[in-house]
Structures are given as structure tokens and as C-alpha cells.
Short mmCIF file of C-alpha atoms and ligand atoms in Angstrom, two decimals:
data_model
loop_
_atom_site.label_atom_id
_atom_site.label_comp_id
_atom_site.label_asym_id
_atom_site.label_seq_id
_atom_site.Cartn_x
_atom_site.Cartn_y
_atom_site.Cartn_z
CA MET A 1 96.57 177.80 91.62
CA ARG A 2 95.31 175.65 88.77
CA VAL A 3 97.55 176.08 85.74
CA VAL A 4 97.08 174.92 82.17
CA PHE A 5 99.81 175.15 79.52
CA VAL A 6 99.00 175.38 75.81
CA ALA A 7 102.04 174.61 73.67
CA ALA A 8 103.09 173.20 70.30
CA GLU A 9 106.03 171.26 71.76
CA CYS A 10 106.73 169.27 74.89
CA GLU A 11 109.67 166.91 75.29
CA PRO A 12 109.85 163.89 74.97
CA TRP A 13 106.66 163.77 72.89
CA ALA A 14 107.28 166.57 70.42
CA LYS A 15 110.30 168.80 70.06
CA THR A 16 112.15 170.72 67.39
CA GLY A 17 114.07 173.00 69.75
CA GLY A 18 114.25 174.57 73.18
CA LEU A 19 110.48 175.21 73.35
CA GLY A 20 109.93 171.49 73.92
CA ASP A 21 112.63 171.30 76.59
CA VAL A 22 111.31 174.32 78.46
CA VAL A 23 107.60 173.43 78.44
CA ASP A 24 108.38 170.00 79.90
CA ALA A 25 110.88 171.21 82.48
CA LEU A 26 108.83 174.20 83.65
CA ALA A 27 105.61 172.18 83.99
CA ARG A 28 107.43 169.69 86.18
CA ALA A 29 109.40 172.28 88.16
CA LEU A 30 106.27 174.25 89.12
CA GLY A 31 105.09 171.12 90.91
CA ARG A 32 108.25 171.09 92.98
CA VAL A 33 107.93 174.67 94.23
CA PRO A 34 106.10 174.40 97.55
CA GLY A 35 102.71 176.05 97.88
CA VAL A 36 102.09 176.94 94.22
CA LEU A 37 99.86 174.33 92.59
CA ASP A 38 96.49 172.91 93.62
CA GLU A 39 96.74 170.23 90.95
CA PRO A 40 99.57 169.20 88.59
CA VAL A 41 100.01 171.45 85.56
CA GLU A 42 98.05 170.20 82.54
CA VAL A 43 99.98 170.54 79.29
CA PHE A 44 97.76 170.59 76.19
CA LEU A 45 99.79 169.39 73.18
CA PRO A 46 98.73 168.30 69.69
CA ARG A 47 98.79 164.58 69.16
CA TYR A 48 101.14 164.73 66.16
CA ARG A 49 101.77 161.60 64.12
CA SER A 50 105.23 161.37 65.66
CA VAL A 51 104.09 161.48 69.30
CA PRO A 52 105.22 158.21 70.86
CA VAL A 53 102.37 157.01 73.10
CA ARG A 54 101.00 153.71 74.20
CA ARG A 55 97.86 152.34 72.58
CA ASP A 56 95.00 154.79 72.73
CA ARG A 57 92.83 152.44 74.73
CA ASP A 58 95.37 152.59 77.54
CA LEU A 59 94.96 156.35 77.74
CA GLU A 60 92.20 158.14 79.59
CA THR A 61 90.11 159.80 76.89
CA VAL A 62 87.39 162.41 76.91
CA VAL A 63 85.65 163.45 73.72
CA VAL A 64 84.73 167.10 73.54
CA THR A 65 82.69 168.98 70.98
CA VAL A 66 84.83 171.78 69.62
CA PRO A 67 83.34 174.58 67.53
CA ASP A 68 85.11 174.66 64.16
CA PRO A 69 83.77 177.01 61.48
CA SER A 70 85.59 175.07 58.77
CA ALA A 71 83.60 171.90 59.53
CA PRO A 72 80.29 171.39 57.69
CA ALA A 73 78.47 170.95 61.03
CA GLY A 74 80.25 173.95 62.56
CA ALA A 75 81.80 171.69 65.21
CA VAL A 76 83.97 168.60 65.42
CA GLU A 77 84.42 165.88 68.01
CA VAL A 78 87.96 165.92 69.36
CA ALA A 79 89.47 163.26 71.62
CA VAL A 80 91.63 164.55 74.44
CA ARG A 81 93.84 161.71 75.64
CA SER A 82 95.59 162.08 78.97
CA LEU A 83 98.52 160.51 80.68
CA ASP A 84 100.59 161.25 83.73
CA ALA A 85 103.99 162.52 82.73
CA ALA A 86 106.49 162.54 85.55
CA GLY A 87 105.32 165.59 87.47
CA TYR A 88 102.53 166.96 85.28
CA ARG A 89 99.55 165.78 83.24
CA LEU A 90 99.92 165.57 79.48
CA ARG A 91 96.70 166.10 77.52
CA LEU A 92 97.01 165.18 73.86
CA VAL A 93 94.56 166.86 71.52
CA ASP A 94 93.81 164.16 68.99
CA HIS A 95 92.27 165.43 65.77
CA PRO A 96 93.83 163.61 62.81
CA PRO A 97 92.85 166.13 60.09
CA ALA A 98 94.90 168.74 61.96
CA PHE A 99 97.74 166.79 63.48
CA ASP A 100 98.19 163.38 61.85
CA ARG A 101 100.74 164.73 59.39
CA ASP A 102 104.44 164.25 58.60
CA GLY A 103 105.76 167.33 60.42
CA LEU A 104 104.93 169.42 63.45
CA TYR A 105 104.76 172.67 61.51
CA GLY A 106 105.26 171.71 57.89
CA ASP A 107 106.88 169.36 55.42
CA ALA A 108 109.35 169.54 52.54
CA ALA A 109 107.06 172.04 50.82
CA GLY A 110 107.27 174.50 53.74
CA ASP A 111 104.98 175.46 56.61
CA TYR A 112 101.45 174.10 56.45
CA PRO A 113 99.24 176.94 55.17
CA ASP A 114 96.53 176.08 57.71
CA ASN A 115 98.77 176.26 60.79
CA ALA A 116 96.68 179.01 62.38
CA TRP A 117 93.57 176.84 62.10
CA ARG A 118 95.46 173.80 63.49
CA PHE A 119 96.73 175.62 66.55
CA ALA A 120 93.47 177.51 67.12
CA LEU A 121 91.91 174.06 67.33
CA LEU A 122 94.49 173.06 69.95
CA ALA A 123 93.67 176.14 72.03
CA ARG A 124 89.95 175.67 71.68
CA ALA A 125 90.11 171.98 72.58
CA ALA A 126 92.08 172.88 75.73
CA LEU A 127 89.47 175.38 76.86
CA GLU A 128 86.57 173.14 75.83
CA ALA A 129 88.02 170.17 77.73
CA ARG A 130 88.17 172.14 80.97
CA ARG A 131 84.67 173.51 80.34
CA ALA A 132 83.26 170.02 79.66
CA GLU A 133 84.87 168.80 82.87
CA ARG A 134 83.67 171.90 84.74
CA ARG A 135 87.14 172.38 86.12
CA PRO A 136 87.93 176.08 86.46
CA VAL A 137 91.36 177.37 85.51
CA ASP A 138 93.27 180.13 87.28
CA VAL A 139 96.05 180.56 84.71
CA VAL A 140 96.26 179.62 81.05
CA ALA A 141 99.98 179.86 80.26
CA LEU A 142 100.55 180.33 76.55
CA HIS A 143 103.83 179.42 74.89
CA ASP A 144 104.65 181.20 71.61
CA TRP A 145 102.21 182.18 68.88
CA HIS A 146 100.66 178.73 68.51
CA ALA A 147 98.86 179.14 71.83
CA CYS A 148 97.75 182.75 71.31
CA PRO A 149 94.31 181.90 69.89
CA ALA A 150 93.45 180.85 73.47
CA VAL A 151 93.50 184.42 74.76
CA LEU A 152 91.42 185.63 71.83
CA LEU A 153 88.93 182.85 72.51
CA ARG A 154 88.79 183.78 76.18
CA ASP A 155 88.10 187.42 75.39
CA LEU A 156 85.89 187.07 72.34
CA ALA A 157 84.06 183.78 72.75
CA TYR A 158 84.12 182.77 76.42
CA ALA A 159 84.24 186.02 78.40
CA ALA A 160 81.03 185.14 80.24
CA ASP A 161 81.90 181.48 80.73
CA PRO A 162 82.30 180.61 84.44
CA VAL A 163 85.16 178.14 83.85
CA VAL A 164 87.31 179.94 81.31
CA GLY A 165 86.20 183.57 81.47
CA PRO A 166 87.83 184.39 84.83
CA ALA A 167 91.16 182.73 83.94
CA ALA A 168 94.26 184.89 83.78
CA VAL A 169 96.43 184.43 80.70
CA THR A 170 100.21 184.69 80.54
CA LEU A 171 102.27 184.56 77.36
CA THR A 172 105.85 183.31 77.27
CA LEU A 173 107.82 184.38 74.21
CA HIS A 174 110.34 181.69 73.36
CA ASN A 175 111.07 183.24 69.98
CA LEU A 176 109.80 186.53 68.53
CA ALA A 177 110.58 185.50 64.96
CA TYR A 178 107.39 183.47 64.54
CA HIS A 179 104.15 185.44 64.75
CA GLY A 180 101.41 183.26 63.34
CA TRP A 181 100.53 185.76 60.62
CA THR A 182 97.07 184.80 59.44
CA PRO A 183 95.75 186.22 56.17
CA ARG A 184 92.37 187.88 56.37
CA GLU A 185 90.58 185.18 54.39
CA ARG A 186 91.69 182.53 56.89
CA VAL A 187 90.63 184.41 60.03
CA PRO A 188 86.99 183.18 59.93
CA GLN A 189 88.26 179.57 60.12
CA LEU A 190 89.71 180.29 63.55
CA GLY A 191 86.25 180.80 65.04
CA LEU A 192 87.27 183.72 67.22
CA GLY A 193 83.73 184.81 67.95
CA ALA A 194 81.35 187.09 66.11
CA ASP A 195 83.70 190.04 66.23
CA PRO A 196 87.28 188.93 65.47
CA PRO A 197 90.08 191.48 65.86
CA ALA A 198 90.51 193.87 62.97
CA GLY A 199 94.26 193.38 62.63
CA ASP A 200 95.82 194.96 59.57
CA ALA A 201 94.68 195.10 55.96
CA TRP A 202 96.28 191.70 55.26
CA GLY A 203 95.13 189.86 58.36
CA ILE A 204 96.05 189.31 61.99
CA ASP A 205 99.31 188.72 63.81
CA LEU A 206 98.41 186.19 66.49
CA LEU A 207 101.51 186.85 68.58
CA ARG A 208 100.76 190.58 68.66
CA GLU A 209 97.21 189.84 69.81
CA GLY A 210 98.60 187.65 72.55
CA ILE A 211 101.06 190.33 73.67
CA ARG A 212 98.28 192.91 73.84
CA ARG A 213 95.74 190.77 75.68
CA ALA A 214 97.63 188.52 78.10
CA GLU A 215 97.72 189.75 81.69
CA ALA A 216 101.50 189.21 81.72
CA VAL A 217 104.12 188.60 79.04
CA ASN A 218 107.68 187.37 79.41
CA THR A 219 110.64 186.31 77.34
CA VAL A 220 113.01 183.59 78.42
CA SER A 221 115.95 185.77 79.47
CA PRO A 222 116.33 189.33 80.79
CA GLY A 223 118.84 190.16 78.04
CA TYR A 224 116.46 189.16 75.26
CA ALA A 225 113.66 191.10 76.99
CA ARG A 226 115.79 194.26 76.79
CA GLU A 227 116.63 193.61 73.12
CA ALA A 228 112.96 192.94 72.31
CA LEU A 229 112.01 196.41 73.53
CA ARG A 230 114.15 198.00 70.82
CA PRO A 231 113.26 198.26 67.14
CA GLU A 232 116.34 196.23 66.09
CA GLY A 233 115.36 193.29 68.28
CA GLY A 234 111.59 193.47 68.57
CA MET A 235 110.71 191.90 65.21
CA GLY A 236 108.05 194.54 64.74
CA LEU A 237 106.57 193.95 68.19
CA ASP A 238 108.79 196.28 70.24
CA GLY A 239 106.07 198.95 70.40
CA ASP A 240 103.51 196.47 71.70
CA LEU A 241 106.01 195.18 74.25
CA ARG A 242 106.92 198.70 75.41
CA ALA A 243 103.23 199.42 75.84
CA ARG A 244 103.01 196.59 78.37
CA GLY A 245 105.39 198.40 80.74
CA ALA A 246 105.91 196.43 83.95
CA ARG A 247 103.66 193.63 82.66
CA PHE A 248 106.56 192.52 80.40
CA GLY A 249 109.91 191.16 81.55
CA GLY A 250 112.46 188.38 81.22
CA ILE A 251 112.72 185.17 83.24
CA LEU A 252 115.88 183.19 82.57
CA ASN A 253 115.26 179.58 81.60
CA GLY A 254 116.70 176.82 83.71
CA LEU A 255 117.85 173.43 82.57
CA ASP A 256 116.45 170.09 83.64
CA GLU A 257 119.48 168.82 85.51
CA GLU A 258 118.14 165.28 85.78
CA LEU A 259 117.48 164.85 82.07
CA TRP A 260 120.81 166.45 81.21
CA ASP A 261 123.43 164.80 83.40
CA PRO A 262 126.64 163.22 82.04
CA ALA A 263 126.79 161.01 85.13
CA THR A 264 123.56 159.20 84.22
CA ASP A 265 123.14 159.83 80.46
CA ALA A 266 122.43 156.42 78.88
CA ALA A 267 123.48 157.65 75.41
CA LEU A 268 127.10 158.19 76.47
CA ALA A 269 129.93 155.71 76.03
CA ALA A 270 131.02 156.39 79.61
CA PRO A 271 129.60 158.42 82.48
CA TYR A 272 131.51 161.25 84.08
CA ASP A 273 130.98 164.14 86.45
CA ALA A 274 132.75 167.27 87.60
CA ALA A 275 134.81 165.41 90.19
CA ASP A 276 136.02 162.77 87.72
CA ARG A 277 135.95 163.68 84.05
CA ALA A 278 137.85 160.59 82.88
CA GLY A 279 134.76 159.25 81.04
CA LYS A 280 134.73 162.29 78.75
CA ALA A 281 137.70 160.86 76.81
CA ALA A 282 135.70 157.73 76.01
CA CYS A 283 132.79 159.93 74.88
CA ARG A 284 135.16 161.84 72.62
CA ALA A 285 136.52 158.64 71.05
CA ASP A 286 132.97 157.33 70.59
CA LEU A 287 131.89 160.55 68.88
CA CYS A 288 134.92 160.40 66.56
CA ALA A 289 134.07 156.84 65.56
CA ARG A 290 130.48 157.84 64.79
CA VAL A 291 131.27 160.85 62.59
CA GLY A 292 134.38 159.59 60.81
CA PHE A 293 137.05 161.48 62.74
CA ASP A 294 140.37 159.89 63.77
CA PRO A 295 140.06 159.25 67.54
CA ALA A 296 143.86 159.38 67.95
CA ASP A 297 144.08 162.89 66.49
CA PRO A 298 144.37 165.41 69.34
CA ALA A 299 142.90 168.25 67.22
CA PRO A 300 140.08 169.91 69.20
CA ILE A 301 136.52 169.01 68.24
CA LEU A 302 134.08 171.90 67.91
CA GLY A 303 130.49 170.69 68.11
CA THR A 304 127.31 172.51 67.13
CA ILE A 305 123.66 171.45 67.21
CA GLY A 306 120.47 173.20 66.25
CA ARG A 307 117.74 174.10 63.85
CA LEU A 308 119.39 175.21 60.60
CA ASP A 309 117.77 178.62 60.61
CA PRO A 310 119.47 181.94 59.80
CA GLN A 311 118.99 182.78 63.51
CA LYS A 312 121.45 180.11 64.57
CA GLY A 313 124.41 181.31 62.47
CA PHE A 314 125.15 178.02 60.71
CA ASP A 315 126.25 180.08 57.73
CA LEU A 316 128.98 181.53 59.96
CA VAL A 317 130.01 178.02 60.99
CA ALA A 318 130.07 176.87 57.34
CA ALA A 319 132.22 179.87 56.39
CA ALA A 320 134.61 179.63 59.35
CA ALA A 321 134.93 175.84 59.46
CA PRO A 322 137.29 175.36 56.47
CA ALA A 323 139.90 177.73 57.93
CA LEU A 324 139.54 176.07 61.34
CA ALA A 325 139.81 172.62 59.76
CA ARG A 326 142.94 173.59 57.79
CA GLY A 327 144.39 174.76 61.08
CA SER A 328 144.11 172.80 64.23
CA ALA A 329 140.44 172.00 64.72
CA ARG A 330 137.63 169.71 63.59
CA VAL A 331 133.96 170.63 63.39
CA VAL A 332 130.90 168.40 63.81
CA ALA A 333 127.42 169.82 63.15
CA LEU A 334 124.03 168.20 63.79
CA GLY A 335 120.85 169.78 62.52
CA SER A 336 118.28 170.11 59.81
CA GLY A 337 116.24 172.88 58.29
CA ASP A 338 116.93 175.59 55.71
CA PRO A 339 118.17 173.84 52.51
CA ALA A 340 120.67 176.61 51.69
CA LEU A 341 122.27 176.34 55.14
CA VAL A 342 122.31 172.55 54.90
CA ALA A 343 124.02 172.83 51.50
CA GLY A 344 126.62 175.21 52.92
CA MET A 345 127.49 172.85 55.76
CA ARG A 346 127.48 169.85 53.40
CA ALA A 347 129.86 171.58 51.00
CA ALA A 348 132.28 172.37 53.82
CA ALA A 349 132.10 168.74 55.02
CA THR A 350 132.62 167.31 51.54
CA ALA A 351 135.68 169.48 51.00
CA HIS A 352 137.21 168.48 54.34
CA PRO A 353 136.50 164.81 55.01
CA GLY A 354 137.62 163.68 58.43
CA ARG A 355 137.83 167.32 59.58
CA ILE A 356 134.29 168.62 59.13
CA ALA A 357 131.19 166.44 59.59
CA MET A 358 127.59 167.42 58.91
CA VAL A 359 124.80 165.14 60.14
CA GLU A 360 121.44 166.24 58.79
CA ARG A 361 118.71 164.86 61.02
CA PHE A 362 117.05 165.20 64.41
CA ASP A 363 118.88 162.75 66.66
CA ARG A 364 118.49 163.01 70.43
CA ASP A 365 121.25 160.49 71.21
CA LEU A 366 123.80 161.93 68.80
CA ALA A 367 123.09 165.37 70.28
CA ARG A 368 123.99 164.03 73.73
CA ARG A 369 127.15 162.42 72.32
CA ILE A 370 128.21 165.73 70.80
CA TYR A 371 127.57 167.70 74.00
CA ALA A 372 129.75 165.14 75.81
CA GLY A 373 132.35 164.27 73.20
CA ALA A 374 133.22 167.70 71.79
CA ASP A 375 135.86 169.94 73.36
CA LEU A 376 134.02 173.20 72.63
CA PHE A 377 130.41 173.98 71.65
CA LEU A 378 129.63 176.64 69.03
CA MET A 379 126.55 178.85 69.29
CA PRO A 380 127.02 181.83 66.95
CA SER A 381 123.34 182.87 67.07
CA ARG A 382 122.32 186.18 65.51
CA PHE A 383 119.73 186.46 68.26
CA GLU A 384 119.00 184.03 71.06
CA PRO A 385 115.95 184.28 73.35
CA CYS A 386 117.72 182.05 75.88
CA GLY A 387 119.25 178.91 74.39
CA GLN A 388 119.41 175.49 75.95
CA GLY A 389 122.39 174.28 73.91
CA GLN A 390 125.00 176.36 75.71
CA MET A 391 123.61 175.34 79.11
CA ILE A 392 123.68 171.65 78.22
CA ALA A 393 127.20 171.99 76.85
CA MET A 394 128.41 173.66 80.05
CA ARG A 395 126.82 170.95 82.16
CA TYR A 396 128.62 168.36 80.01
CA GLY A 397 131.97 170.10 80.53
CA THR A 398 132.13 171.49 76.99
CA PRO A 399 132.66 175.26 77.19
CA PRO A 400 130.61 177.29 74.71
CA VAL A 401 131.93 179.73 72.11
CA ALA A 402 128.92 181.98 71.56
CA ARG A 403 127.78 185.35 70.28
CA ARG A 404 127.15 187.95 72.96
CA THR A 405 123.40 188.25 72.49
CA GLY A 406 120.18 187.64 74.46
CA GLY A 407 120.28 184.65 76.75
CA LEU A 408 123.77 183.66 75.64
CA ALA A 409 125.15 186.85 77.18
CA ASP A 410 123.07 186.19 80.31
CA THR A 411 124.36 182.65 80.81
CA ILE A 412 128.02 182.70 79.71
CA VAL A 413 130.91 184.57 81.36
CA ASP A 414 133.83 185.17 78.98
CA LEU A 415 137.04 183.66 80.32
CA HIS A 416 139.31 186.44 79.10
CA GLU A 417 137.09 189.21 80.43
CA ASP A 418 136.68 187.57 83.83
CA PRO A 419 139.40 184.93 84.31
CA GLY A 420 138.22 183.96 87.79
CA ASN A 421 134.59 183.39 86.79
CA GLY A 422 134.73 182.53 83.08
CA THR A 423 132.54 179.70 81.81
CA GLY A 424 133.02 180.12 78.05
CA PHE A 425 133.96 182.51 75.26
CA LEU A 426 131.89 185.36 73.82
CA PHE A 427 132.30 187.34 70.60
CA ASP A 428 130.38 190.28 69.21
CA ALA A 429 130.31 190.56 65.42
CA ALA A 430 128.10 188.12 63.50
CA THR A 431 130.91 187.31 61.05
CA PRO A 432 132.87 184.15 60.23
CA ASP A 433 136.10 185.87 61.27
CA ALA A 434 134.79 186.87 64.69
CA LEU A 435 133.62 183.29 65.25
CA ARG A 436 136.95 181.89 64.07
CA PHE A 437 139.02 184.24 66.24
CA ALA A 438 136.92 183.35 69.28
CA CYS A 439 137.46 179.65 68.52
CA GLU A 440 141.18 180.21 68.21
CA ARG A 441 141.22 182.08 71.51
CA ALA A 442 139.42 179.12 73.12
CA ILE A 443 141.68 176.54 71.47
CA ALA A 444 144.76 178.37 72.78
CA VAL A 445 143.47 177.90 76.33
CA LEU A 446 142.61 174.26 75.64
CA ARG A 447 146.12 173.58 74.32
CA ASP A 448 147.98 175.51 77.01
CA PRO A 449 150.42 173.02 78.59
CA ASP A 450 149.54 174.61 81.92
CA ARG A 451 146.13 172.96 82.33
CA SER A 452 144.97 175.09 85.23
CA ARG A 453 143.06 177.70 83.20
CA TRP A 454 141.21 175.10 81.14
CA ASP A 455 140.47 172.93 84.14
CA GLY A 456 139.12 175.90 86.09
CA LEU A 457 136.96 176.90 83.12
CA VAL A 458 135.46 173.43 82.77
CA ARG A 459 134.98 173.06 86.52
CA ARG A 460 133.08 176.35 86.74
CA ALA A 461 131.00 175.59 83.62
CA MET A 462 129.94 172.23 85.08
CA ALA A 463 129.14 173.77 88.46
CA VAL A 464 126.64 176.39 87.24
CA ASP A 465 123.33 175.88 89.03
CA TRP A 466 120.56 175.75 86.41
CA ALA A 467 117.88 174.16 88.59
CA TRP A 468 114.45 175.38 87.51
CA GLU A 469 112.93 175.12 90.95
CA ARG A 470 115.48 177.41 92.57
CA SER A 471 114.86 180.61 90.61
CA SER A 472 113.02 180.33 87.28
CA ALA A 473 109.96 178.36 88.40
CA PRO A 474 109.32 180.61 91.46
CA ALA A 475 109.57 183.61 89.12
CA TYR A 476 106.88 182.07 86.90
CA ALA A 477 104.74 181.37 89.96
CA ALA A 478 105.06 185.04 90.95
CA MET A 479 104.12 186.16 87.42
CA PHE A 480 101.07 183.85 87.50
CA ALA A 481 100.00 185.28 90.86
CA ARG A 482 100.26 188.86 89.58
CA ALA A 483 98.31 187.90 86.45
CA ILE A 484 95.54 186.36 88.57
CA ALA A 485 95.29 189.54 90.65
CA ASP A 486 95.23 191.73 87.52
CA ARG A 487 92.54 189.61 85.90
CA ALA A 488 90.37 189.71 89.00
CA ALA A 489 90.79 193.48 89.28
CA ALA A 490 89.91 194.00 85.62
CA ARG A 491 86.78 191.88 85.97
CA ARG A 492 85.71 193.76 89.07
CA ALA A 493 86.24 197.04 87.22
CA THR A 494 84.00 195.99 84.32
CA GLY A 495 81.40 194.49 86.64
P1 ADP B 1 116.01 176.72 69.82
O1 ADP B 1 114.94 176.62 70.84
O2 ADP B 1 116.11 178.09 69.22
O3 ADP B 1 115.90 175.67 68.77
P2 ADP B 1 117.80 176.00 72.02
O4 ADP B 1 119.28 176.02 72.17
O5 ADP B 1 117.01 176.73 73.04
O6 ADP B 1 117.43 176.47 70.55
O7 ADP B 1 117.28 174.48 72.10
C1 ADP B 1 117.61 173.55 71.16
C2 ADP B 1 117.25 172.18 71.72
O8 ADP B 1 116.94 171.29 70.65
C3 ADP B 1 118.39 171.54 72.47
O9 ADP B 1 117.89 170.62 73.42
C4 ADP B 1 119.12 170.80 71.33
O10 ADP B 1 119.91 169.75 71.82
C5 ADP B 1 117.93 170.29 70.54
N1 ADP B 1 118.19 170.06 69.11
C6 ADP B 1 118.19 170.98 68.11
N2 ADP B 1 118.44 170.40 66.93
C7 ADP B 1 118.60 169.08 67.17
C8 ADP B 1 118.87 167.93 66.33
N3 ADP B 1 119.04 168.06 65.02
N4 ADP B 1 118.94 166.73 66.93
C9 ADP B 1 118.76 166.61 68.28
N5 ADP B 1 118.52 167.63 69.11
C10 ADP B 1 118.42 168.86 68.56
#
């Protein structure tokens, strides 16, 4: 099959969270599953200002004419610049008015108000590029709301087009919290054909449209799929998801085990692996030196990394950290985002120098040093579609302390509930106390003079098999095949 991805993030070119990790890893892994692809996956990604690429003239470029109702001529010329990523083809949609900006989604003032127009342009450029090249597509795989205009365009603007019209569309929900709500007055800018969807009085919800129209929809873990079907977890979309019946499910994310490997990670002070973890001590000392902790202090280091969003529970970390720091532990947090959450973490760090550290930035290397150098990894998410952080931490021999929700519950086995299989620690209530008690439970195991329980825990955590090509990528291939069959049947039925 010929598969095109449309996504707002793809590591290492553009990433704010797990979306970027997953788009990159899945595109590559599909190529490693025998008998699936006729050509490498093409990933259409905006050429943001921050995308690190070689000079444009070194990149293969096609210029396509893209209808754009907001342009005076009704269309704009967009350059699509291509390069071979290891294992897939990256196609950068280069349109400076849309993408040559400070942030991916917004700046200090908040989200860009024209995000729906920006990402509709991405989707349209992807479809137009394949049309201009006369290269039919079997599956357009959409990732999150940003890509959803593509399915509206297929249905409303290109249904009769021989290249794009027959394509099946799948939608992967990496996070239900972001819908792409588009106020009514902005809908015409999206150029969704003569008869755009009615939506509600205030406008359209692009994610809802995608859920309704895609041939198949999935979330990134079975646990989150179950939660999404209930009103408490569905973010207003549970009814639409229930209506999809068997066309909706969960496929657990994998982890790119080559990109995330403490034996080869160039950011680390020393390499290590499951058979010989000696290098982890050097990573711990290196982390201490970088964040102002005393390397000689044996107090456990609790690391946490992520977007500072209410979802991630940084407020729980900020509230629990002082008591942990007054006791036996130290806390290091890396992340940026919500100013109130940043302020909470900063205040805790200021009050406890040398015990709590808050680093406010996006820093790929420091993230790796925390995964390796910390003793435990905190992930107190209120909801979690899958989570990459806990998987990376396990692979780096740093057991997670996480809330029992979504993908966290699917990927972590609590040590006290299942001593022979435990890979981390789970807690239920989204409260600072529940987080703190779980940390204390974990620290007691870490400090137990009998090292066997801790060693077994770390050994099992490092041994979990996350390889995309063994289970997740074949599951996507199966979903794509079903979507192709459904699309063909629907087209036969309508003549
Ligand atoms: P989400 O997708 O909800 O943001 P995940 O746990 O799935 O959460 O993925 C987060 C990814 O982003 C991980 O690879 C994590 O290391 C990375 N990350 C998040 N914040 C930062 C940061 N401030 N600096 C470096 N990497 C970060």
C-alpha cells in the first residue's frame, strides 16, 4: 500500500511531545514490516522556522498551486521540499506566511488564531502534491486534529479526483484534548468546498469531523480507547467514538529502541545497558552537576519531563515536592508551558535550593540525562493517551511512578501488586498526597539494603520489548488494510 502521513510534528524536525516521537517511529517501522508498503511512507510536515534542514537548494522541491480562499488570487504557490529521512520520505510544506513563525502552535500570546487555516493548508498541500505528481494514495493517515482538514477535503473537494478521491483515511488520536475548534467566521478560509460541514452554531470541531469521516479511528493505547468511550474521558467526543463501533480501537505505541538506548546515547556521560549498569552512576553524577545537586548525596533523585499542561500533573509535583525534599528525596523537572504551572514549580525550586530544580526549556539532551541520571521518573498525568516518557524511563533503568490511567496503566506493572512482574509504581488519586505516598513506597524499595527487589524491578523495566515493528506497526498495517477495504466498498455502493 501507498501511505501518506499528515502531521504537525515529526522528530527530529519538529516536536513538542510524544506526537513527534510517534509519527517518526511509526513511519519508519511500517517500512520494516514485510509486505506492507509499496513505497516508503511520505510524512507531510509544515516547514516551521525551527525545522533544521540543509540549504533549500539541496532539497528536491516541487511547487504546487494550492487553493486558498484567503489569498487574493484564491490560490497560492507552495513549495514542497523533500528529503529522505532514515526509512521514510519527509515532505516539508514550505509556506512562510503560515509556518515561518516563532512557535509551532503559538507564541507567548497563546495559540495562533489562524491555526485551522495553517493546518488546512498543510493538508491541502499534501493532497495537491500527490495530485500534481499523479501518484495515487491508498491511505492518508491523519495524526490529531491538525490533519483532519484532509478528510474534509477528500470528501467535499476531491471526491471525484482519481488520485485522492479513492484514498482511505485513518485518524490516530494522540490527544483528545485538542479539537481544532474553528469559529464559523473562519471556516470559509479553510476552503472546504462549496458546502462545508454545518457544525454547531459557533463553528466546527475539526477533530469531530475527522472521527466521523475517517474509515478507521484509533487512540494510542487500549486503555485510553476505553476511557475515551465514556463521558468522563471522551472530552465531548465519546458519543462520536461510540458511534464508530468496531471502526474505533486502541493500538499501543511502541518506542524507537534505537533512538532511545542508554548503550549508545551520545548525550550521556557514560553508556550502560541491562547487563552492566555501572555507567548509570556517572550519568547520575553528571545530572547532579548540571542541576546544582550534590553528587555525593545519596538522596534519591526523582525526575520528571513534559509539557507543563494541567494534563501532566505538574501541579501535583509542585505540591508534593517540598515534603519529598524535606524528607529523603530530590526532584528535578524539565518542561515549559502553562505560566501558572511554571510558577508553581519555580516557587518550589526557589524554596528548596539543591533539593528541587526546575529547568524551563525544551532540551533534548537534558531530557536524556534526566531519564538516565534519575533514580525514579514521575508521571502523575490526569489522563494519558499513551505516554512515551514512562517507556523511555524504563528503558533507561529508571522505574516510573505514575498515575493509573490510559497508556500508563497499559505499560506499567505495579511492583507491590505483582512483585514478580513489576516494572514501576502506580497510584490512583490525582492528589499530591497520593503521588507522595507512591514515591515513598518506591523510595523504600530503592533504599532496601537487600537489593534484590530493586534490581529485579530495574532489570524487568529495561527488558520490556517496545519494538514498533513487532506489534504496533503490524496493527497499524492491519487497520490501514481494513480502511482500504471499507473505502472501496463504500465507493462501490455509491457507484
Ligand atoms: P505528550 O505527548 O503528552 O507530550 P509523551 O510522554 O507521550 O507526552 O511524550 C513526551 C515526549 O516529549 C518525550 O519524548 C519527552 O522526552 C519529550 N519532552 C517533553 N518535554 C520536553 C522538554 N521540555 N525537553 C525535552 N524533551 C521533552
